[in-house]
Coordinates of C-alpha atoms in Angstrom, one line a residue:
Chain A
X15 CA 4.8 49.5 -85.3
X16 CA 5.9 46.6 -87.3
X17 CA 3.8 43.4 -87.0
X18 CA 5.4 40.0 -87.7
X19 CA 2.9 37.8 -89.4
X20 CA 3.2 34.4 -91.0
X21 CA 0.5 32.3 -92.6
X22 CA 0.1 28.7 -93.8
X23 CA -2.7 26.5 -95.1
X24 CA -4.4 24.8 -92.2
X25 CA -4.9 21.0 -91.6
X26 CA -7.8 19.1 -90.0
X27 CA -7.8 19.1 -86.2
X28 CA -5.6 22.3 -86.0
X29 CA -7.7 23.7 -83.1
X30 CA -6.8 20.7 -80.9
X31 CA -3.1 21.0 -81.8
X32 CA -3.2 24.7 -80.8
X33 CA -4.8 23.9 -77.4
X34 CA -2.3 21.0 -76.9
X35 CA 0.6 23.5 -77.3
X36 CA -1.0 25.6 -74.5
X37 CA -3.1 28.0 -76.7
X38 CA -6.1 29.7 -75.1
X39 CA -9.2 30.6 -77.1
X40 CA -9.7 34.4 -77.3
X41 CA -12.9 34.6 -79.4
X42 CA -14.5 34.4 -82.8
X43 CA -14.9 37.3 -85.2
X44 CA -16.6 37.7 -88.6
X45 CA -14.7 40.0 -91.0
X46 CA -16.1 41.7 -93.9
X47 CA -13.2 43.4 -95.7
X48 CA -13.4 45.9 -98.6
X49 CA -10.2 46.5 -100.5
X50 CA -9.7 49.6 -102.6
X51 CA -7.7 50.4 -105.6
X52 CA -5.9 53.7 -106.2
X53 CA -6.5 55.8 -109.2
X54 CA -2.9 56.5 -109.8
X55 CA -0.9 53.5 -108.4
X56 CA -1.4 49.8 -108.8
X57 CA -1.5 48.5 -105.2
X58 CA -1.0 44.9 -106.4
X59 CA 2.3 46.0 -108.0
X60 CA 3.5 48.3 -105.2
X61 CA 2.5 45.6 -102.6
X62 CA 0.3 48.0 -100.7
X63 CA -3.3 47.7 -99.5
X64 CA -6.1 50.0 -98.4
X65 CA -8.9 48.3 -96.6
X66 CA -12.1 48.9 -94.6
X67 CA -12.7 46.0 -92.2
X68 CA -16.2 45.7 -90.7
X69 CA -16.5 43.3 -87.7
X70 CA -18.8 42.9 -84.7
X71 CA -16.9 45.4 -82.5
X72 CA -16.8 48.2 -85.2
X73 CA -15.1 49.3 -88.4
X74 CA -11.5 50.4 -89.2
X75 CA -9.6 51.9 -92.1
X76 CA -6.2 50.2 -92.6
X77 CA -3.2 50.9 -94.8
X78 CA -0.6 48.2 -95.3
X79 CA 2.8 49.1 -96.7
X80 CA 5.0 46.8 -98.9
X81 CA 6.2 43.6 -97.2
X82 CA 9.6 43.9 -95.6
X83 CA 11.2 40.5 -96.3
X84 CA 10.7 37.4 -98.4
X85 CA 9.8 34.9 -95.6
X86 CA 7.0 36.6 -93.7
X87 CA 4.1 39.1 -94.2
X88 CA 5.7 41.7 -92.0
X89 CA 4.9 45.3 -93.0
X90 CA 4.0 48.7 -91.8
X91 CA 0.3 48.9 -90.7
X92 CA -1.6 52.1 -90.0
X93 CA -5.1 51.8 -88.6
X94 CA -7.9 54.2 -87.5
X95 CA -11.3 53.3 -86.1
X96 CA -14.3 54.9 -87.9
X97 CA -18.0 55.1 -86.8
X98 CA -19.5 54.9 -90.3
X99 CA -17.9 52.5 -92.9
X100 CA -20.5 53.4 -95.6
X101 CA -19.7 57.1 -95.3
X102 CA -16.0 56.3 -95.4
X103 CA -16.4 54.2 -98.6
X104 CA -18.3 57.2 -100.2
X105 CA -15.4 59.5 -99.2
X106 CA -12.8 57.1 -100.7
X107 CA -14.9 56.9 -103.9
X108 CA -15.3 60.7 -104.0
X109 CA -11.5 61.2 -103.9
X110 CA -10.9 58.7 -106.7
X111 CA -10.5 55.2 -105.0
X112 CA -12.8 52.3 -105.9
X113 CA -13.8 49.1 -104.3
X114 CA -11.6 46.4 -105.9
X115 CA -12.6 43.2 -103.9
X116 CA -14.4 41.9 -100.9
X117 CA -13.0 39.2 -98.6
X118 CA -15.2 37.5 -96.0
X119 CA -13.9 35.3 -93.3
X120 CA -14.6 33.7 -89.9
X121 CA -11.6 34.1 -87.6
X122 CA -11.1 32.1 -84.4
X123 CA -8.3 33.6 -82.3
X124 CA -6.0 32.0 -79.8
X125 CA -3.3 33.4 -77.5
X126 CA -0.1 31.3 -77.3
X127 CA 2.6 33.0 -75.3
X128 CA 3.4 36.3 -76.9
X129 CA 1.7 35.2 -80.2
X130 CA -1.8 35.5 -81.4
X131 CA -3.0 32.6 -83.7
X132 CA -5.9 33.0 -86.0
X133 CA -7.6 30.1 -87.6
X134 CA -9.3 31.6 -90.6
X135 CA -12.2 30.2 -92.7
X136 CA -12.1 32.3 -95.8
X137 CA -15.0 32.3 -98.2
X138 CA -13.9 30.8 -101.5
X139 CA -10.4 29.8 -100.2
X140 CA -10.7 27.4 -97.3
X141 CA -8.8 27.2 -94.0
X142 CA -5.6 29.0 -92.9
X143 CA -3.6 29.7 -89.8
X144 CA -2.0 33.1 -89.2
X145 CA 0.6 33.7 -86.5
X146 CA 1.0 37.3 -85.4
X147 CA 3.6 38.8 -83.1
X148 CA 3.7 42.4 -82.0
X149 CA 6.3 43.3 -79.4
X150 CA 9.5 45.0 -78.4
X151 CA 11.6 42.0 -79.1
X152 CA 14.1 42.2 -81.9
X153 CA 12.4 41.6 -85.3
X154 CA 14.5 38.7 -86.5
X155 CA 13.9 36.9 -83.2
X156 CA 10.1 37.5 -83.5
X157 CA 10.2 36.1 -87.0
X158 CA 11.9 32.9 -85.9
X159 CA 9.4 32.5 -83.1
X160 CA 6.5 32.9 -85.5
X161 CA 7.9 30.4 -88.1
X162 CA 8.7 28.0 -85.3
X163 CA 5.0 28.0 -84.2
X164 CA 3.9 27.0 -87.7
X165 CA 6.4 24.1 -87.6
X166 CA 5.3 22.9 -84.2
X167 CA 1.7 22.9 -85.5
X168 CA 2.9 20.6 -88.4
X169 CA 1.9 23.1 -91.0
X170 CA 3.6 23.5 -94.4
X171 CA 5.5 26.4 -95.9
X172 CA 4.6 30.0 -95.0
X173 CA 2.4 31.7 -97.6
X174 CA 3.2 35.4 -98.2
X175 CA 0.2 36.1 -100.5
X176 CA -2.7 37.9 -99.0
X177 CA -6.2 36.4 -99.1
X178 CA -6.9 39.1 -101.7
X179 CA -4.1 37.9 -103.9
X180 CA -5.1 34.2 -103.4
X181 CA -8.7 35.0 -104.4
X182 CA -7.4 36.8 -107.4
X183 CA -5.4 33.7 -108.4
X184 CA -8.5 31.5 -108.2
X185 CA -10.2 33.8 -110.7
X186 CA -7.4 33.6 -113.3
Chain B
X3 CA -27.6 65.1 -97.4
X4 CA -27.2 68.6 -98.8
X5 CA -26.4 71.3 -96.4
X6 CA -27.3 74.9 -97.2
X7 CA -24.7 77.3 -95.9
X8 CA -24.1 81.0 -96.3
X9 CA -21.4 83.1 -94.8
X10 CA -20.6 86.8 -94.5
X11 CA -18.1 89.0 -92.7
X12 CA -19.2 89.8 -89.2
X13 CA -19.8 93.2 -87.6
X14 CA -19.2 94.4 -84.0
X15 CA -22.0 93.5 -81.6
X16 CA -23.2 90.6 -83.8
X17 CA -23.8 88.3 -80.8
X18 CA -26.4 90.8 -79.3
X19 CA -28.2 91.0 -82.7
X20 CA -28.4 87.2 -82.8
X21 CA -29.8 87.0 -79.3
X22 CA -32.3 89.9 -80.1
X23 CA -33.6 87.8 -83.1
X24 CA -34.3 85.0 -80.7
X25 CA -31.0 83.0 -81.1
X26 CA -29.9 80.7 -78.3
X27 CA -26.3 80.0 -77.4
X28 CA -25.4 76.3 -78.1
X29 CA -21.7 76.4 -77.2
X30 CA -18.1 77.2 -78.2
X31 CA -15.8 75.0 -80.2
X32 CA -12.1 75.3 -81.1
X33 CA -11.4 73.8 -84.6
X34 CA -8.1 72.7 -85.8
X35 CA -8.6 71.9 -89.5
X36 CA -6.1 70.1 -91.8
X37 CA -6.7 70.3 -95.5
X38 CA -5.2 67.8 -97.9
X39 CA -4.3 68.0 -101.5
X40 CA -4.8 65.2 -104.0
X41 CA -1.9 63.7 -106.0
X42 CA -3.8 63.7 -109.2
X43 CA -6.5 66.4 -109.0
X44 CA -6.3 70.0 -108.1
X45 CA -9.0 70.4 -105.3
X46 CA -8.8 74.2 -105.6
X47 CA -9.8 73.9 -109.3
X48 CA -12.4 71.1 -108.9
X49 CA -13.9 73.0 -105.9
X50 CA -13.6 70.0 -103.6
X51 CA -12.0 69.6 -100.1
X52 CA -10.7 66.8 -98.0
X53 CA -10.3 67.8 -94.3
X54 CA -9.5 66.3 -90.9
X55 CA -11.2 68.5 -88.3
X56 CA -10.0 68.1 -84.7
X57 CA -12.2 69.6 -82.0
X58 CA -12.8 69.0 -78.3
X59 CA -15.4 66.3 -78.8
X60 CA -13.2 64.3 -81.3
X61 CA -12.0 64.2 -84.9
X62 CA -13.7 63.7 -88.2
X63 CA -12.7 63.2 -91.8
X64 CA -14.9 65.2 -94.2
X65 CA -15.1 65.4 -98.0
X66 CA -16.8 68.4 -99.6
X67 CA -18.0 68.3 -103.2
X68 CA -18.2 71.2 -105.6
X69 CA -20.6 74.0 -104.7
X70 CA -24.1 73.7 -106.2
X71 CA -25.0 77.3 -107.0
X72 CA -23.4 80.7 -107.2
X73 CA -25.1 82.3 -104.2
X74 CA -24.4 79.9 -101.3
X75 CA -21.8 77.4 -100.1
X76 CA -24.3 74.5 -100.5
X77 CA -22.6 71.3 -101.4
X78 CA -22.4 67.5 -100.8
X79 CA -20.7 66.7 -97.5
X80 CA -19.6 63.3 -96.4
X81 CA -18.3 62.8 -92.8
X82 CA -16.9 60.0 -90.7
X83 CA -15.7 60.1 -87.1
X84 CA -12.2 58.7 -86.4
X85 CA -10.5 57.9 -83.1
X86 CA -7.0 58.8 -84.1
X87 CA -6.4 61.8 -86.4
X88 CA -2.7 61.4 -86.5
X89 CA -3.0 57.8 -87.8
X90 CA -5.5 59.0 -90.3
X91 CA -3.1 61.7 -91.6
X92 CA -0.4 59.0 -91.9
X93 CA -2.8 56.8 -94.0
X94 CA -3.7 59.8 -96.2
X95 CA 0.0 60.5 -96.7
X96 CA 0.8 56.8 -97.5
X97 CA -1.8 56.8 -100.2
X98 CA -0.5 59.9 -101.8
X99 CA -2.3 62.9 -100.2
X100 CA -0.5 65.7 -98.5
X101 CA -1.2 68.4 -95.9
X102 CA -1.9 71.6 -97.9
X103 CA -3.1 74.0 -95.2
X104 CA -4.1 74.4 -91.6
X105 CA -7.1 76.6 -90.5
X106 CA -7.6 77.4 -86.8
X107 CA -10.8 79.0 -85.5
X108 CA -12.9 79.6 -82.5
X109 CA -16.6 79.0 -83.3
X110 CA -19.5 80.2 -81.1
X111 CA -22.8 78.4 -82.2
X112 CA -26.3 79.7 -81.8
X113 CA -29.7 78.0 -82.7
X114 CA -32.2 80.3 -84.4
X115 CA -35.3 78.4 -85.5
X116 CA -34.3 75.7 -87.9
X117 CA -30.9 77.3 -88.5
X118 CA -27.5 77.1 -86.8
X119 CA -25.5 80.3 -86.7
X120 CA -21.8 80.2 -86.2
X121 CA -19.8 83.2 -85.2
X122 CA -16.2 82.3 -86.3
X123 CA -13.0 84.0 -85.2
X124 CA -10.5 82.7 -87.8
X125 CA -6.8 83.0 -87.1
X126 CA -5.3 85.4 -89.7
X127 CA -8.7 86.4 -91.2
X128 CA -11.0 87.9 -88.5
X129 CA -14.7 87.4 -87.7
X130 CA -17.4 85.8 -89.9
X131 CA -21.0 84.6 -89.5
X132 CA -22.1 81.3 -91.1
X133 CA -25.8 80.3 -91.4
X134 CA -26.4 76.5 -91.8
X135 CA -29.6 74.9 -92.6
X136 CA -30.1 71.1 -92.8
X137 CA -33.6 69.9 -93.3
X138 CA -36.3 68.2 -95.4
X139 CA -37.5 71.5 -96.7
X140 CA -37.1 72.3 -100.4
X141 CA -33.6 73.5 -101.1
X142 CA -34.5 76.9 -102.7
X143 CA -36.7 77.7 -99.7
X144 CA -33.9 76.8 -97.3
X145 CA -31.5 79.0 -99.3
X146 CA -33.9 82.0 -99.1
X147 CA -34.3 81.5 -95.3
X148 CA -30.5 81.4 -94.9
X149 CA -29.9 84.5 -97.0
X150 CA -32.7 86.3 -95.2
X151 CA -31.1 85.7 -91.8
X152 CA -27.9 87.4 -93.0
X153 CA -30.0 90.3 -94.1
X154 CA -31.9 90.6 -90.8
X155 CA -28.5 90.6 -89.0
X156 CA -27.4 93.6 -91.1
X157 CA -24.6 91.7 -92.7
X158 CA -23.2 92.3 -96.2
X159 CA -23.1 90.1 -99.2
X160 CA -22.7 86.3 -98.9
X161 CA -19.1 85.1 -99.4
X162 CA -18.7 81.8 -101.2
X163 CA -15.0 81.4 -100.6
X164 CA -13.9 79.0 -97.9
X165 CA -11.6 80.1 -95.1
X166 CA -9.0 78.0 -96.9
X167 CA -9.4 80.1 -100.1
X168 CA -9.5 83.4 -98.2
X169 CA -6.3 82.5 -96.4
X170 CA -4.8 81.6 -99.7
X171 CA -5.8 85.1 -101.1
X172 CA -4.0 86.8 -98.2
X173 CA -0.8 85.0 -99.1
X174 CA -0.8 86.2 -102.7

């Protein structure tokens, strides 16, 4: 499944704008994300990611493939739920992978039509809005819908860099 | 946690012998095991294993480290339960690992004191008995207990090779 995802820096009062457009609050999640580096491939260069995400409802291992276009963050995503993220990290380390970075954020989710909007407060980076669309609709159409939502919210240009990459930039 | 594990080829009537020694039937499991090879390390040479096991109660990812002595199959084992073994296989493939072998077996488990005895019918290999001990007891003592159980069952020498290695031998 290909997920269409666009992201932009947020502005003050964004929650009210989302509600004004007809958005409905889904809930709040706290994410603790561990990113791993590969022993034989530079995931930053290949535009891939391997992540353990720990949140209230449980933990997941996720692989993200290279992004598919230059406007959005759309890419292949593979995910599996795991019962013990610490054991999984030990397994990844045993087979040669190592913890490269940690990203912590507080995510407030809204439903808006077919889209899911996430207002993210990312430790060390600030506020962002992500628009996600997963559906049977044609991909180009979904992409236009997602970018149009950013525009209607009065947000600036779509950012393709991941929080991991943005955090990396702040350290350079 | 270090698991002490010894294994030997089985003999006819082994179930009765186990029951005679005081063993109690725990249950029967069907295992479908997928073994993976690493893109940058020969697990056969490093004596490691990375496995997805699918059985009735669910699926697990397991890493096994090199064996710790020359008499038993004792080694470090790390395990995590996963909800979707197919997605996990896709993730392993995406990060460079590939399916190297499949081992199918029917395992009948018995409890005998602190030990768990497994009578395994392995597709393509025949019948085996495994004795597993996991506990707080000193490791050498656990090893003696496990080897003594094989002896009391009238079984031959302990085999350190995995089913994966034994299957590999039959193909040479």
